[in-house]
PDB file of C-alpha atoms and ligand atoms in Angstrom:
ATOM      1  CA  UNK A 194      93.509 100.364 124.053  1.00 90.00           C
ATOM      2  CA  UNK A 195      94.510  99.066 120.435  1.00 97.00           C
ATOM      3  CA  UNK A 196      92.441 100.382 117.870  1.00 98.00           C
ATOM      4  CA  UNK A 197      91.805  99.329 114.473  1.00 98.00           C
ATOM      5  CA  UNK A 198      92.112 102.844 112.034  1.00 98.00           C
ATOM      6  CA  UNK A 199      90.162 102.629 108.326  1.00 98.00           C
ATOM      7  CA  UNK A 200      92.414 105.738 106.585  1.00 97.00           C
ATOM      8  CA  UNK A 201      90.916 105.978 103.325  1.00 96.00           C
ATOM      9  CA  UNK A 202      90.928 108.403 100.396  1.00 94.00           C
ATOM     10  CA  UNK A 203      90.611 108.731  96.839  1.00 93.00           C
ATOM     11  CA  UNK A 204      93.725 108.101  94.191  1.00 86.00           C
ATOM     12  CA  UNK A 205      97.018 110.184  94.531  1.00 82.00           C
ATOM     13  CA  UNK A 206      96.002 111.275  97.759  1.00 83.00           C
ATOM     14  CA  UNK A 207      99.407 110.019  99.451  1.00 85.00           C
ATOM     15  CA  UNK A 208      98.325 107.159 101.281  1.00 88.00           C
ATOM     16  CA  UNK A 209     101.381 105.280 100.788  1.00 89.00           C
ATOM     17  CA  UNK A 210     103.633 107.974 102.135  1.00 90.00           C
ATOM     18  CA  UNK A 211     101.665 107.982 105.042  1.00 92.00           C
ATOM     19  CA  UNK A 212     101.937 104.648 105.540  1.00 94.00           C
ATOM     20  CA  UNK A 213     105.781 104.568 105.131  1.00 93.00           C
ATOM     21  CA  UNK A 214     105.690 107.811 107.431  1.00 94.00           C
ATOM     22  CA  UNK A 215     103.944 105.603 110.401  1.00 95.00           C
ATOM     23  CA  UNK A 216     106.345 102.837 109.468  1.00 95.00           C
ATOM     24  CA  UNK A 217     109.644 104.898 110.204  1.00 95.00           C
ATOM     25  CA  UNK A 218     108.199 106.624 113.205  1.00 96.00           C
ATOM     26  CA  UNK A 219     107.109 103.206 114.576  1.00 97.00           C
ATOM     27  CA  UNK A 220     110.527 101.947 113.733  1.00 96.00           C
ATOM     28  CA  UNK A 221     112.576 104.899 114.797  1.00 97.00           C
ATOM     29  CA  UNK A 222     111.351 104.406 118.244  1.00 97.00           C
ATOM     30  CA  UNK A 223     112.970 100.735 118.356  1.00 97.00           C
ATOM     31  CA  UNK A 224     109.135  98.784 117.608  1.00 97.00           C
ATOM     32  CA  UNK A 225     108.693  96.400 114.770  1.00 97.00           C
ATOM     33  CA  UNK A 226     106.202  96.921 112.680  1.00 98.00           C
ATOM     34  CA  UNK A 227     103.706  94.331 110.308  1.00 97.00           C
ATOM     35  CA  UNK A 228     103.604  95.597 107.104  1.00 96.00           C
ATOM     36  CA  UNK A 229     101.233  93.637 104.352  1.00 96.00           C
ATOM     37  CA  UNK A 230      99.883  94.592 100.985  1.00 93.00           C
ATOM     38  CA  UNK A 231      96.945  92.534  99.731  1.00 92.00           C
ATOM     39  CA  UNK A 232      97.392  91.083  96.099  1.00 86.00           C
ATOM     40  CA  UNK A 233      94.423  90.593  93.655  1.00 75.00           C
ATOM     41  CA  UNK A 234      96.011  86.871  92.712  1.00 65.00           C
ATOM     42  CA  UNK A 235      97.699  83.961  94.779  1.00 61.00           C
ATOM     43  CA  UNK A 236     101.211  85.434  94.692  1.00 62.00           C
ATOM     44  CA  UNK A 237     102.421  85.025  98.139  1.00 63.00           C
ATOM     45  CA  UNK A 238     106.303  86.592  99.565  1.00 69.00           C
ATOM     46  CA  UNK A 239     107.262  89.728  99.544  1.00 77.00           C
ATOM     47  CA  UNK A 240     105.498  92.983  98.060  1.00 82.00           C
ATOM     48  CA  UNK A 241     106.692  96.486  97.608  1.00 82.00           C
ATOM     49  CA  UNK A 242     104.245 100.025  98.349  1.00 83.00           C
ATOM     50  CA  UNK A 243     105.242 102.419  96.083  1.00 79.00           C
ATOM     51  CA  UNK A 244     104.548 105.991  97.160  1.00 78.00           C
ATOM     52  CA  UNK A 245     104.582 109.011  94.171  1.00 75.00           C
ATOM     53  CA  UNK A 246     106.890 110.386  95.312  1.00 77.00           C
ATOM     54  CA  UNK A 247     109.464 107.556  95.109  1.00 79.00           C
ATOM     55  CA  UNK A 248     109.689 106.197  98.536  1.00 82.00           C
ATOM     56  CA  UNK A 249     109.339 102.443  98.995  1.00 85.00           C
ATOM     57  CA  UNK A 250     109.012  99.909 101.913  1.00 89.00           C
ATOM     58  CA  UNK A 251     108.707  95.959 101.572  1.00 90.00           C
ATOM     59  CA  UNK A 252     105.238  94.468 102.751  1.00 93.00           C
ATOM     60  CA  UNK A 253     104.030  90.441 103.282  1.00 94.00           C
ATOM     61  CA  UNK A 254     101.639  89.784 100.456  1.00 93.00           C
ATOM     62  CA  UNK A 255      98.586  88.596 101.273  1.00 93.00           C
ATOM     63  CA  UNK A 256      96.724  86.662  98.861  1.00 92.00           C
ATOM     64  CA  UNK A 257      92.353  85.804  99.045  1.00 92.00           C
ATOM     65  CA  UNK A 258      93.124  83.030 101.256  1.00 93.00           C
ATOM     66  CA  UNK A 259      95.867  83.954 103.530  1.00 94.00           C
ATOM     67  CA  UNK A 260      95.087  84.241 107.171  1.00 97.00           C
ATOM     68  CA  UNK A 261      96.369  86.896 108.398  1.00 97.00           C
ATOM     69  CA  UNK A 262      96.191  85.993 111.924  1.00 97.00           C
ATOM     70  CA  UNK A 263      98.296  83.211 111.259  1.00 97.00           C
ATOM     71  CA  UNK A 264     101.000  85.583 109.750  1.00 97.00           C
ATOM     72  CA  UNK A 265     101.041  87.655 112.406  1.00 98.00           C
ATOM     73  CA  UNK A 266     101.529  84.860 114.944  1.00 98.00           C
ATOM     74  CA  UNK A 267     104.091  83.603 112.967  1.00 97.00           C
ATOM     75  CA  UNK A 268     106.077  86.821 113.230  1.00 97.00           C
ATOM     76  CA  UNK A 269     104.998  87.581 117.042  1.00 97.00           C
ATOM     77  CA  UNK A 270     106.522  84.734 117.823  1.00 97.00           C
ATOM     78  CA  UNK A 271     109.421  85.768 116.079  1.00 97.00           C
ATOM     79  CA  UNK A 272     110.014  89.100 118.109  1.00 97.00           C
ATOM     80  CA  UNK A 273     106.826  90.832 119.620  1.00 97.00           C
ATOM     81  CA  UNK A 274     105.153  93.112 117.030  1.00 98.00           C
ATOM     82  CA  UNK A 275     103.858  96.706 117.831  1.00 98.00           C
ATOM     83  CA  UNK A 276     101.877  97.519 114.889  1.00 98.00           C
ATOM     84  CA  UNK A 277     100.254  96.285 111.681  1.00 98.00           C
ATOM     85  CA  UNK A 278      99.930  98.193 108.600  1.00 97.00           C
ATOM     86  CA  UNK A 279      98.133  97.756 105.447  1.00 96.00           C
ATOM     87  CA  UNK A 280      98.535  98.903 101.945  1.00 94.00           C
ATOM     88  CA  UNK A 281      94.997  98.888  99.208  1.00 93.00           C
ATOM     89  CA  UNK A 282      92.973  97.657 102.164  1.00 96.00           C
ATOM     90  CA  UNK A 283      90.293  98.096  99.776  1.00 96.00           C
ATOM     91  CA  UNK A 284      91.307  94.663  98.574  1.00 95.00           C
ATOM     92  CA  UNK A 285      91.199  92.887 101.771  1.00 96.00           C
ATOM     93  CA  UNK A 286      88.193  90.214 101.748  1.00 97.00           C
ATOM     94  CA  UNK A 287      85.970  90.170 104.396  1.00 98.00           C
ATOM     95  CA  UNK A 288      87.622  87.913 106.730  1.00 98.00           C
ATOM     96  CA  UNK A 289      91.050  89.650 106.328  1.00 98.00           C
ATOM     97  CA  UNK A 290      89.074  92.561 108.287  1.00 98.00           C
ATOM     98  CA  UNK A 291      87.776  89.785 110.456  1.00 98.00           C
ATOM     99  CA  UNK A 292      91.137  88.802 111.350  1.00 98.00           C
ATOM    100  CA  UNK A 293      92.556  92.280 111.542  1.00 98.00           C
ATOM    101  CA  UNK A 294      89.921  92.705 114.464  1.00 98.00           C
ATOM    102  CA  UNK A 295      91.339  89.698 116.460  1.00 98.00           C
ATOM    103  CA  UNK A 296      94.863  91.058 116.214  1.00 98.00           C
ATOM    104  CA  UNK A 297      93.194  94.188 117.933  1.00 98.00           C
ATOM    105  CA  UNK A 298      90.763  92.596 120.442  1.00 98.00           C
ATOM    106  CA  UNK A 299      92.667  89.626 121.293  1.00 97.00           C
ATOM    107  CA  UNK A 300      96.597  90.823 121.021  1.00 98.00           C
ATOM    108  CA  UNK A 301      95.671  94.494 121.559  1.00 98.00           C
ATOM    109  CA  UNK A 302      97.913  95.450 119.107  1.00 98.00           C
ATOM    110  CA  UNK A 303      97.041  98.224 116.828  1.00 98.00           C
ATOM    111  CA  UNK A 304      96.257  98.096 112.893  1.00 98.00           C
ATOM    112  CA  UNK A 305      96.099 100.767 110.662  1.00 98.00           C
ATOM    113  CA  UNK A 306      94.794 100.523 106.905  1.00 98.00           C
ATOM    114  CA  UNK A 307      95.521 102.609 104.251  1.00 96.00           C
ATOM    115  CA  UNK A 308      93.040 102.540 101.159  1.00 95.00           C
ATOM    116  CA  UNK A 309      90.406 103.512  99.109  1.00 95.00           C
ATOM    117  CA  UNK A 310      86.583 103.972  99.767  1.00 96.00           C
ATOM    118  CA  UNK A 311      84.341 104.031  96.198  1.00 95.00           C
ATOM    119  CA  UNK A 312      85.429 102.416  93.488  1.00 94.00           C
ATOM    120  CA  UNK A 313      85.233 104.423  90.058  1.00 94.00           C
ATOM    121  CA  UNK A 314      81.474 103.220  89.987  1.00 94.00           C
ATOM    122  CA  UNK A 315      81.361 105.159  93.205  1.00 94.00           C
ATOM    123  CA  UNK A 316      80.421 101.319  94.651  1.00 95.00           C
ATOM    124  CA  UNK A 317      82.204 100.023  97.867  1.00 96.00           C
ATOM    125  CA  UNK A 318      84.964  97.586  97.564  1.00 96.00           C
ATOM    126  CA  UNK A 319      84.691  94.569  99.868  1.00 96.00           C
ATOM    127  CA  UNK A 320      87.636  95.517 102.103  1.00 97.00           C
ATOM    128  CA  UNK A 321      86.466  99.240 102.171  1.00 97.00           C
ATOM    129  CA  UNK A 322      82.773  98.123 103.180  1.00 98.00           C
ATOM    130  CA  UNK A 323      84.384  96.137 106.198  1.00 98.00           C
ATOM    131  CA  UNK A 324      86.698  98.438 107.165  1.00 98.00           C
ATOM    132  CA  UNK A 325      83.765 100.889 107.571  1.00 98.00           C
ATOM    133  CA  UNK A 326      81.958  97.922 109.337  1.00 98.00           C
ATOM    134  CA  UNK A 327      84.269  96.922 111.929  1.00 98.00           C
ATOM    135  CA  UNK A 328      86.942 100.084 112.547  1.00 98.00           C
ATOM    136  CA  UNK A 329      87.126 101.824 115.439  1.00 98.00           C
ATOM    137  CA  UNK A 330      88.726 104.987 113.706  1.00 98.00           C
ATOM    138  CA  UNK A 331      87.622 105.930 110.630  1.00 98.00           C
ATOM    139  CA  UNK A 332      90.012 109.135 109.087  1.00 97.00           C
ATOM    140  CA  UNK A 333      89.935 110.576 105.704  1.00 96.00           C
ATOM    141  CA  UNK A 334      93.121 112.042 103.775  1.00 94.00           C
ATOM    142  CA  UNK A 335      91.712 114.428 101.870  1.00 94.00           C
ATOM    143  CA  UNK A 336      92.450 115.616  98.374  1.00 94.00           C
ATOM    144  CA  UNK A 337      91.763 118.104  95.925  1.00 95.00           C
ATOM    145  CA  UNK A 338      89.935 117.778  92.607  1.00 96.00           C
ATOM    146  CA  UNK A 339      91.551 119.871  90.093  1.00 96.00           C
ATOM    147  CA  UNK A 340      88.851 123.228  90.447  1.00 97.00           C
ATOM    148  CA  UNK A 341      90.427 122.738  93.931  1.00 97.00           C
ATOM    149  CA  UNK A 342      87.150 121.601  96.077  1.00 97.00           C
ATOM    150  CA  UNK A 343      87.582 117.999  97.902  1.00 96.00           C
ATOM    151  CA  UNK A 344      88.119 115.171  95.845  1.00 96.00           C
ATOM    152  CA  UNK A 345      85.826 112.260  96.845  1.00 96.00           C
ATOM    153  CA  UNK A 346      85.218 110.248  93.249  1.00 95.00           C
ATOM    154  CA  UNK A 347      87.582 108.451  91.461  1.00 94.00           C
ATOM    155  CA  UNK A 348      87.431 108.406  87.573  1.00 93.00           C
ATOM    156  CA  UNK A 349      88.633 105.615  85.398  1.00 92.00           C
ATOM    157  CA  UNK A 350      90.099 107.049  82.258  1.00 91.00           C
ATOM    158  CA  UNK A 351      90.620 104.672  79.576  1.00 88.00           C
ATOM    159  CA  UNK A 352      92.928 106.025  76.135  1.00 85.00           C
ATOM    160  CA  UNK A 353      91.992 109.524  77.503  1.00 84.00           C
ATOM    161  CA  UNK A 354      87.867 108.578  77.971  1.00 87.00           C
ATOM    162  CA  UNK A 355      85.412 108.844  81.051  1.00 88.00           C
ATOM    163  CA  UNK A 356      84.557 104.978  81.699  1.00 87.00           C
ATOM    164  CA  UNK A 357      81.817 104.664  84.589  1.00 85.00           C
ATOM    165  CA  UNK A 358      80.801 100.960  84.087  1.00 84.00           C
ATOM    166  CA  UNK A 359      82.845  98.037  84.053  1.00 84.00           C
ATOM    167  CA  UNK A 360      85.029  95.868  86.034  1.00 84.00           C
ATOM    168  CA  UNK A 361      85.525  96.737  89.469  1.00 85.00           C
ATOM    169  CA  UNK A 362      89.240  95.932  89.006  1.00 80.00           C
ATOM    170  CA  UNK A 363      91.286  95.806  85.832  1.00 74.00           C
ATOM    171  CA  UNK A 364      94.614  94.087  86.042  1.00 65.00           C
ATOM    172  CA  UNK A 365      97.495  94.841  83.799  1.00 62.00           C
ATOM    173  CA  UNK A 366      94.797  97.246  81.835  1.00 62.00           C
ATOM    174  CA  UNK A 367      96.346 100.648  80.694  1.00 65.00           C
ATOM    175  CA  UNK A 368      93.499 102.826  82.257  1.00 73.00           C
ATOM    176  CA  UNK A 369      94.404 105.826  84.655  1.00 85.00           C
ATOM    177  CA  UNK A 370      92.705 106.878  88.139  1.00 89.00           C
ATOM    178  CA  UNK A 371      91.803 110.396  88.482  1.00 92.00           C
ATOM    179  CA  UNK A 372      90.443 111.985  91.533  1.00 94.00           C
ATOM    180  CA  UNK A 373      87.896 115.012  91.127  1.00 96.00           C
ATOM    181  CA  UNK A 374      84.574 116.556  93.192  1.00 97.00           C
ATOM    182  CA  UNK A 375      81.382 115.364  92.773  1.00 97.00           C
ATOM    183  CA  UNK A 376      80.342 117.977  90.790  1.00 97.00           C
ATOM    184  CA  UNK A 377      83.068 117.000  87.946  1.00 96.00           C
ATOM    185  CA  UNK A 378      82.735 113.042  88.130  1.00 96.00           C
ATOM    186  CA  UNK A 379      79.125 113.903  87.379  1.00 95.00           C
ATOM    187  CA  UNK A 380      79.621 116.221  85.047  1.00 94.00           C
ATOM    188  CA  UNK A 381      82.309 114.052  83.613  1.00 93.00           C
ATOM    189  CA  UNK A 382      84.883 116.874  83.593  1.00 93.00           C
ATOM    190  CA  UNK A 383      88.738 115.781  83.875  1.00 92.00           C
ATOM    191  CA  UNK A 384      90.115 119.513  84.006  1.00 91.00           C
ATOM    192  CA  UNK A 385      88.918 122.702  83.364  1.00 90.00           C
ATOM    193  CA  UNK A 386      89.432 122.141  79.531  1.00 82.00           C
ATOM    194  CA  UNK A 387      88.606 118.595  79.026  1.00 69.00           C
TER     195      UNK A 387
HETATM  196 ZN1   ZN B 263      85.937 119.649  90.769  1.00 85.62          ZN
END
């Protein structure tokens, strides 16, 4: 049975590396595999996912309004596809994760989704509260903070400051993500000197 996997985590956790990982094993084995990347505006073509560690892979965009069923028909008409990936599923609206779901249900074909879970307001993001809604697997890459317990907040850091309120989403802004424990995103400690 095709399942639909949520694999979330904080920032720098390597998400992208997994998902170009899954991508290459998928491949290596002769399958073709979906890969999209949702934007935050109406560009539409091709995306890249970026990993740290310099690694990159090509994904369809997919804007607020795309369908992503009809993408995928498009393409499994083209030659049968094996498996769907997704970059920032956080950003995916609610009926992108509506439409992941028929890929699974009604094509049977698997979809994993790579993103994060709280924003830096420790809110959901719309794709994240879906994913946790509808996925059948839900799996957590897990980080550290940098006293070395798990990492499950995400701290905006704006010219070197703590910011807790604000947009969920900041394009083109020069703020940084940091990933830390609970203790230190209350505490509002980036390090162990800061
Ligand atoms: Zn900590």
């Amino acid at each position: 049975m095709a399942q639909l996997y949520y694999r979330y985590s904080t920032m720098n956790a390597g998400k992208s590396i997994e998902l170009i990982k899954v991508a290459y094993n998928y491949e290596e084995r002769g399958k073709r595999v979906l890969t999209l990347v949702p934007s935050l505006d109406n560009r539409y073509g091709t995306g890249v996912i970026t990993s740290r560690i310099g690694i990159q892979r090509e994904g369809i965009i997919i804007s607020p309004e795309t369908n992503i069923l009809d993408i995928f028909m498009d393409e499994d008409a083209k030659a049968k596809v094996d498996c769907v990936l997704i970059d920032e599923c956080q950003f995916l609206r609610k009926h992108h994760v509506q439409e992941l779901v028929e890929v699974v249900d009604s094509f049977g074909v698997p979809v994993l989704a790579y993103g994060l879970k709280n924003d830096f307001r420790n809110e959901l993001f719309e794709g994240s509260y879906y994913m946790l809604v509808y996925a059948d697997k839900i799996e957590e890459i897990k980080t550290i903070c940098w006293c070395g317990r798990k990492a499950t907040m995400v701290a905006r850091v704006v010219d070197g400051q703590f910011v807790k309120r604000g947009e969920q989403v900041v394009i083109g802004g020069n703020d940084m993500y940091v990933s830390l424990c609970r203790k230190h995103y209350n505490d509002g400690r980036l390090g162990p000197d800061k």
